[in-house]
PDB file of C-alpha atoms in Angstrom:
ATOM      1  CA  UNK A 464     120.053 115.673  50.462  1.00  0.00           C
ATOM      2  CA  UNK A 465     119.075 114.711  54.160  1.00  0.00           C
ATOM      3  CA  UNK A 466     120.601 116.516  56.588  1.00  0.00           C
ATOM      4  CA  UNK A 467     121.452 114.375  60.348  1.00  0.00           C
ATOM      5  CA  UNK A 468     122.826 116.386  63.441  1.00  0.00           C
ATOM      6  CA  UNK A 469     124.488 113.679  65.236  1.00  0.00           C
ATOM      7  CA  UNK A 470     125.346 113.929  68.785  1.00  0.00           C
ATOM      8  CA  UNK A 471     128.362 111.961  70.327  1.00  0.00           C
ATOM      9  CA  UNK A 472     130.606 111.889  73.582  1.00  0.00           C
ATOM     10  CA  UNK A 473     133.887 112.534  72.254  1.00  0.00           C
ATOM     11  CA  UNK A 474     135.207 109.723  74.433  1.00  0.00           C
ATOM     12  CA  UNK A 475     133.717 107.456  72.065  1.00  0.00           C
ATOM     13  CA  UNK A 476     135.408 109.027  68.992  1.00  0.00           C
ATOM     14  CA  UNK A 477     139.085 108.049  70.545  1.00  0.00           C
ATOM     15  CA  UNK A 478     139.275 105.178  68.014  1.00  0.00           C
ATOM     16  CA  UNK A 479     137.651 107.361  65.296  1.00  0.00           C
ATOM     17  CA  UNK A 480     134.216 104.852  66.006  1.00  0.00           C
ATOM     18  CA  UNK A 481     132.458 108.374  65.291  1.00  0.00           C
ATOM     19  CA  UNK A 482     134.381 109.658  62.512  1.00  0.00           C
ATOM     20  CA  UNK A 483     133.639 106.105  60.940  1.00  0.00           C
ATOM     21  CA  UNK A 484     129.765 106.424  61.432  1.00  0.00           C
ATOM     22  CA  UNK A 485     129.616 109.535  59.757  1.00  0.00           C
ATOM     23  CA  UNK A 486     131.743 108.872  56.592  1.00  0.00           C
ATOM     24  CA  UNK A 487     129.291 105.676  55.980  1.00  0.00           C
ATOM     25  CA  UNK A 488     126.481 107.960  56.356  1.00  0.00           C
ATOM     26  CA  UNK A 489     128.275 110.679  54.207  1.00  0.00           C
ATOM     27  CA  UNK A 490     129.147 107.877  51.160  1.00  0.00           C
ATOM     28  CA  UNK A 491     125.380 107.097  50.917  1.00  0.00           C
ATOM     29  CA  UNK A 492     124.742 110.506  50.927  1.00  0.00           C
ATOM     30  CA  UNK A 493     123.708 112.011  53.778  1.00  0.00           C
ATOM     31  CA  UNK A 494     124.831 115.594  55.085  1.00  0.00           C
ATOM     32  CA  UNK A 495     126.225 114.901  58.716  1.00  0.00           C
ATOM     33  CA  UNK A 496     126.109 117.957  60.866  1.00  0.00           C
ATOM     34  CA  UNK A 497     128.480 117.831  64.297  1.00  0.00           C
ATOM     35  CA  UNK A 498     130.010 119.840  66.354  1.00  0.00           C
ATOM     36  CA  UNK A 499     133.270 119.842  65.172  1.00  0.00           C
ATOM     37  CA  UNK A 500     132.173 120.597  61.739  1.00  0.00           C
ATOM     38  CA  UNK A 501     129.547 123.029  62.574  1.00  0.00           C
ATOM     39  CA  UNK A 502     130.518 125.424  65.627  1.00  0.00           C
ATOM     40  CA  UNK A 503     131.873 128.448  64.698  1.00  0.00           C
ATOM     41  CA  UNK A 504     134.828 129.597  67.159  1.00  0.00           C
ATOM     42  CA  UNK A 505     134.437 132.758  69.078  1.00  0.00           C
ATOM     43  CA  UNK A 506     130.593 132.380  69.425  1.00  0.00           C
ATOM     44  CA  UNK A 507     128.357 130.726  72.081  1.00  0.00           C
ATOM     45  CA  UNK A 508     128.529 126.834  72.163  1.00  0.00           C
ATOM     46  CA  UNK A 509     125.144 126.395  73.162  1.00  0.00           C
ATOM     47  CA  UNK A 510     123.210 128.497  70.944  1.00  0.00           C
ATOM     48  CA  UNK A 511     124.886 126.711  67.895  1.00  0.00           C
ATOM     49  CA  UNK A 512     124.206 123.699  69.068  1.00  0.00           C
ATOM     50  CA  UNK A 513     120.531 124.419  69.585  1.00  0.00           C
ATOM     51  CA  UNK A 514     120.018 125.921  66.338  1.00  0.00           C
ATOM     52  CA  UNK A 515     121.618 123.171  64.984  1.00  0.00           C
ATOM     53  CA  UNK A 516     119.361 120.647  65.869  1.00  0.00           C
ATOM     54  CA  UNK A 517     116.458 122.725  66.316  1.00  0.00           C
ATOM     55  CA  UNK A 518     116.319 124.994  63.194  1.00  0.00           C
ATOM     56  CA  UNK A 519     114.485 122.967  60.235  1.00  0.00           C
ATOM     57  CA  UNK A 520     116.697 125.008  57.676  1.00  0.00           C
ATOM     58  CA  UNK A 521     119.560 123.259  59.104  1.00  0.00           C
ATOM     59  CA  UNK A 522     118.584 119.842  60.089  1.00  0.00           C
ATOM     60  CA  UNK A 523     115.875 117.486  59.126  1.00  0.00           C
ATOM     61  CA  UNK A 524     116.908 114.581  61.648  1.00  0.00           C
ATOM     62  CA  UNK A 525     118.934 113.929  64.578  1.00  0.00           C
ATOM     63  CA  UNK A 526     120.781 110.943  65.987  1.00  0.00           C
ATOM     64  CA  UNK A 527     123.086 109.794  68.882  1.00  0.00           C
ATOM     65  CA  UNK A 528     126.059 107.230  68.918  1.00  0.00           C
ATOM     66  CA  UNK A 529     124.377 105.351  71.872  1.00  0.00           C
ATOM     67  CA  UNK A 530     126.858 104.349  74.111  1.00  0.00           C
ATOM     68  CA  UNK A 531     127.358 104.135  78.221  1.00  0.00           C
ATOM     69  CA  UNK A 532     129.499 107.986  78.102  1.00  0.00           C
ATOM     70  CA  UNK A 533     127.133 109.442  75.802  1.00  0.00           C
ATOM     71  CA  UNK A 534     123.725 108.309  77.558  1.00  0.00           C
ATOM     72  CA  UNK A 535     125.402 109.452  80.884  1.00  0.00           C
ATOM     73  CA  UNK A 536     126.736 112.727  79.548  1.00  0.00           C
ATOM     74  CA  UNK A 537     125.374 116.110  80.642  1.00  0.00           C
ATOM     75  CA  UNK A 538     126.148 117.460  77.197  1.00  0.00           C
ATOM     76  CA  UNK A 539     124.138 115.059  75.178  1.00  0.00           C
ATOM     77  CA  UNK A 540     121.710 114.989  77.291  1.00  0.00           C
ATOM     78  CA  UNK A 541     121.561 118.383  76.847  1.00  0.00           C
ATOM     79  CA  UNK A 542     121.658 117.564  72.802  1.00  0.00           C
ATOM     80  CA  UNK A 543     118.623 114.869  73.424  1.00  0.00           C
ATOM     81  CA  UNK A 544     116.304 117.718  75.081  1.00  0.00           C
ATOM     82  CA  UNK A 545     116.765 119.835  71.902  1.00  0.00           C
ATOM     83  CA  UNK A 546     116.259 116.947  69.993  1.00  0.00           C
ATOM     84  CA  UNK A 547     112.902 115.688  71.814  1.00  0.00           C
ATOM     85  CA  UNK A 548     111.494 119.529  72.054  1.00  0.00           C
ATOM     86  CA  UNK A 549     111.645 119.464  68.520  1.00  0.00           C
ATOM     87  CA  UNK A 550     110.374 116.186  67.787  1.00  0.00           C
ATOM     88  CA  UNK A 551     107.353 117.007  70.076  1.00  0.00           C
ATOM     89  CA  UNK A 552     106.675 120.830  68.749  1.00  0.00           C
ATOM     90  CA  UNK A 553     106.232 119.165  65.474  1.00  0.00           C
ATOM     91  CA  UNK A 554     102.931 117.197  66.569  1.00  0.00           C
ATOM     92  CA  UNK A 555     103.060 114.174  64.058  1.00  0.00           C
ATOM     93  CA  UNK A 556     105.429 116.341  61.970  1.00  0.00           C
ATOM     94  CA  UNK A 557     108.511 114.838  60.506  1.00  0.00           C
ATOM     95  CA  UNK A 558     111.711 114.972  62.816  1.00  0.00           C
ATOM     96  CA  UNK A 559     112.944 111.723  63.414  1.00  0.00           C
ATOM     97  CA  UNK A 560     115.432 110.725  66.690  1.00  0.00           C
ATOM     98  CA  UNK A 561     118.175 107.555  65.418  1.00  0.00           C
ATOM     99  CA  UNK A 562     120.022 105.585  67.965  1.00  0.00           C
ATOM    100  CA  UNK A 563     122.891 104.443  66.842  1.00  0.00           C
ATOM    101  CA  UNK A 564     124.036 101.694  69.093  1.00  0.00           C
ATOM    102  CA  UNK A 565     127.639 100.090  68.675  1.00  0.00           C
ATOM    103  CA  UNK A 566     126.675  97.568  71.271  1.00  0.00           C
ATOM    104  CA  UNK A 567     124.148  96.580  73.322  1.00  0.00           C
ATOM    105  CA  UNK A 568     123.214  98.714  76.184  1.00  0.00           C
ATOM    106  CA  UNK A 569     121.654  98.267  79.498  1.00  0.00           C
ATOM    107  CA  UNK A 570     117.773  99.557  79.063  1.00  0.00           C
ATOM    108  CA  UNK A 571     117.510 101.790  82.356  1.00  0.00           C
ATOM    109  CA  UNK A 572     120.514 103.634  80.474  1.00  0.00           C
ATOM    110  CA  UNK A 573     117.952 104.719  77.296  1.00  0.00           C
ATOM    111  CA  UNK A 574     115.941 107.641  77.285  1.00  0.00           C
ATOM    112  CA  UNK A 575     112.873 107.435  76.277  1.00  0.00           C
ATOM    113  CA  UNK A 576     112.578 109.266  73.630  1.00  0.00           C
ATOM    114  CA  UNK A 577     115.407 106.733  72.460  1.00  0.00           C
ATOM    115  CA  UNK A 578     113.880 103.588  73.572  1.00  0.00           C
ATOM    116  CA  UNK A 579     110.560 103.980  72.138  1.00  0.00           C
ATOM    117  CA  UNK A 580     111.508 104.104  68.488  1.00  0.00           C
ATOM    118  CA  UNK A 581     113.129 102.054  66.227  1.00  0.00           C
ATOM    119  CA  UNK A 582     116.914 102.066  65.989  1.00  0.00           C
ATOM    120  CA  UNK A 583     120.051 100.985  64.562  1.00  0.00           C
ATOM    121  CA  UNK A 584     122.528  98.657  65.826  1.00  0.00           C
ATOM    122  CA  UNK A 585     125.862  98.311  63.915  1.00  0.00           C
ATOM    123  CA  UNK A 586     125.868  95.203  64.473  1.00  0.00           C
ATOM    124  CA  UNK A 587     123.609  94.939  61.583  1.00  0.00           C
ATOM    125  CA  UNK A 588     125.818  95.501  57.777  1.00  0.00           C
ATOM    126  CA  UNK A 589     122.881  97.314  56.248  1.00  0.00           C
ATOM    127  CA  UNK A 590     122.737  99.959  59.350  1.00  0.00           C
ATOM    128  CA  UNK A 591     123.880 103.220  57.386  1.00  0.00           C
ATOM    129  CA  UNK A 592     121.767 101.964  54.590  1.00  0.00           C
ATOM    130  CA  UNK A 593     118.574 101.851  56.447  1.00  0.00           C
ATOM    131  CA  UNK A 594     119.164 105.073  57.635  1.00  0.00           C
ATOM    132  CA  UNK A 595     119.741 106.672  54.932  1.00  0.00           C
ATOM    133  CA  UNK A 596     116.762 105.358  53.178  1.00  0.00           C
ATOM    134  CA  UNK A 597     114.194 105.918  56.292  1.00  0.00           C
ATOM    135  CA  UNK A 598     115.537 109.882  55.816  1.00  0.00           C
ATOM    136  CA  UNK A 599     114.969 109.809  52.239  1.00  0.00           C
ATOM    137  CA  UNK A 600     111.656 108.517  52.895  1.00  0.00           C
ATOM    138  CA  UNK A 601     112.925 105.642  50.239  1.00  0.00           C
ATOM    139  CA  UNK A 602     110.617 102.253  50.728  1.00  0.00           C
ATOM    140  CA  UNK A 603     112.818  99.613  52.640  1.00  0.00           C
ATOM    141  CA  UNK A 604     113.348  96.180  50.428  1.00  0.00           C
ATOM    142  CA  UNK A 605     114.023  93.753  52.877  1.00  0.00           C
ATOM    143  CA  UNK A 606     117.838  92.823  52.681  1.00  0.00           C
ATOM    144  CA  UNK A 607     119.552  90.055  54.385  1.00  0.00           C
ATOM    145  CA  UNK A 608     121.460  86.918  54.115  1.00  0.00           C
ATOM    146  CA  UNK A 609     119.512  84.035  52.353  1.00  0.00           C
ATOM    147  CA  UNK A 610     117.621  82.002  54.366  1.00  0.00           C
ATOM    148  CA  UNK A 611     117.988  78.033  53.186  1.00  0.00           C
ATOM    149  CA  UNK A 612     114.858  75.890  53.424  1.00  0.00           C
ATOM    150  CA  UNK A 613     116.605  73.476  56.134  1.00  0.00           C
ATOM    151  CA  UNK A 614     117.701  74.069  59.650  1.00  0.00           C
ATOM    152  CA  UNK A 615     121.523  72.918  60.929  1.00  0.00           C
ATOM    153  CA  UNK A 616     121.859  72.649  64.276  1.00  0.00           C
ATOM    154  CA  UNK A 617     124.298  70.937  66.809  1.00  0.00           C
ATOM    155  CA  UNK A 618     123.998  70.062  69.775  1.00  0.00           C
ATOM    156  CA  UNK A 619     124.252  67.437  72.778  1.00  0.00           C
ATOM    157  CA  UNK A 620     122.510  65.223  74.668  1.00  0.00           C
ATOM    158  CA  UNK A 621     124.417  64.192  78.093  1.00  0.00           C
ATOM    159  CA  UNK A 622     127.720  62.668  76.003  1.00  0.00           C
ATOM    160  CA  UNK A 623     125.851  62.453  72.790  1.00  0.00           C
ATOM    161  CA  UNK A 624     127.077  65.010  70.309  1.00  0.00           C
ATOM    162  CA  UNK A 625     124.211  65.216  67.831  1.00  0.00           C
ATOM    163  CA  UNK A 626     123.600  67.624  64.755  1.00  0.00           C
ATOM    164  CA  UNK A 627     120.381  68.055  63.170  1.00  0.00           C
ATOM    165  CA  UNK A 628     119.286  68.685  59.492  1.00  0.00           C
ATOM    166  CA  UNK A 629     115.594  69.261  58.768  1.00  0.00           C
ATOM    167  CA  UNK A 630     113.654  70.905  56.583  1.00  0.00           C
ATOM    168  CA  UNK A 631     111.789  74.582  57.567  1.00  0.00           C
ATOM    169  CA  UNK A 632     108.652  74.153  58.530  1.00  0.00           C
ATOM    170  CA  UNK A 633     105.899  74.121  55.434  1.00  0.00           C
ATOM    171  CA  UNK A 634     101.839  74.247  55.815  1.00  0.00           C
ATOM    172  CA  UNK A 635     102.285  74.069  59.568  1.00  0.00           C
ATOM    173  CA  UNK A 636     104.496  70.967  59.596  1.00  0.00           C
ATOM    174  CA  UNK A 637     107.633  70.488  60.620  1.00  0.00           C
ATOM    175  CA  UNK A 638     109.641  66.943  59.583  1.00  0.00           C
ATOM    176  CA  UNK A 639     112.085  66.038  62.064  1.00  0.00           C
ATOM    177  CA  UNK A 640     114.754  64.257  61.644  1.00  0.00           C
ATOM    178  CA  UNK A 641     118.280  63.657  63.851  1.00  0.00           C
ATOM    179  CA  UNK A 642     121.371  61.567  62.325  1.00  0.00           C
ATOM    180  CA  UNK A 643     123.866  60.886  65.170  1.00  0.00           C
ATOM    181  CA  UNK A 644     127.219  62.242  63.853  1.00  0.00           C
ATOM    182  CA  UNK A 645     129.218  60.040  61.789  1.00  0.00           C
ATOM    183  CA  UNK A 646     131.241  57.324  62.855  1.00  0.00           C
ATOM    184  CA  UNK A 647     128.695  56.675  65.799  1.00  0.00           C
ATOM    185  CA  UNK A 648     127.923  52.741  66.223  1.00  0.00           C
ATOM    186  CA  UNK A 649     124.027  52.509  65.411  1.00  0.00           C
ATOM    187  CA  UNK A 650     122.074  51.153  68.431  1.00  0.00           C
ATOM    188  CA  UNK A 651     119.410  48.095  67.203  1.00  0.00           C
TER     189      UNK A 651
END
């Protein structure tokens, strides 16, 4: 079982957004370490949290719930360095760093050790899915809605409502075709 450190603002868990991340991650499988769960009372904050993320007997990933707070927060911040020091005193070794992005984000916001690898956004249904199988090191099938071989589209010209149907685009063709809606008086 894959074990994920995830690192949060708590702001952003006021509507349980956070709590709701890591029970999709836990019903595919995945052992979610957090603060909440893992510090021990009594004992320094800080050391935990370091070992946490940075001791491979505990954790074999980590990943943020990338929003505005926790970007600008001194404590995850503080979680990202761990993270990253890791990552990098691997060389090429296996510690992967997840953003997990509820919403889009402005770029100067995203670290770079965020920014320049591949994410999540919840946006997407299969986001907990594709995490779980890039830590199980499980080969992605490409999932998604079926794709029709025409095109709808609507849109207008001026006054002109018009909505196209065509067919995809085969052998480097592309048939065109536009049908003003119905009702519309055909011009000779």
């Amino acid at each position: 079982m894959s074990r994920l450190w995830l690192t949060y603002a708590w702001v952003d868990n006021q509507n349980a957004d956070v709590d709701f991340v890591i029970q999709s991650l836990k019903d595919l499988g995945l052992d979610v370490r957090y603060d909440r769960a893992e510090l021990l009372t009594g004992r320094r904050l800080w050391d935990q949290i370091d070992r946490g993320i940075s001791d491979p007997a505990r954790t074999d990933a980590w990943a943020i719930f990338a929003t505005k707070q926790s970007l600008e927060s001194e404590p995850c911040q503080e979680e990202i360095a761990y993270a990253l020091d890791r990552a990098l005193r691997t060389r090429g070794g296996d510690f992967p760093l997840i953003g997990i992005f509820p919403q889009p984000i402005e770029r100067g916001l995203i670290p770079s050790a965020i920014a320049t690898r591949l994410w999540v956004s919840l946006q997407d249904p299969n986001w907990a899915k594709q995490i779980a199988a890039d830590l199980s090191k499980t080969p992605k099938k490409a999932e998604g809605d079926r794709v029709e071989n025409f095109v709808v589209g609507y849109h207008t010209q001026g006054e002109e409502k018009i909505v196209e149907l065509r067919p995809r685009a085969v052998n480097g063709t592309q048939p065109y075709s536009q049908c003003p809606p119905p009702n519309t008086p055909k011009s000779d």
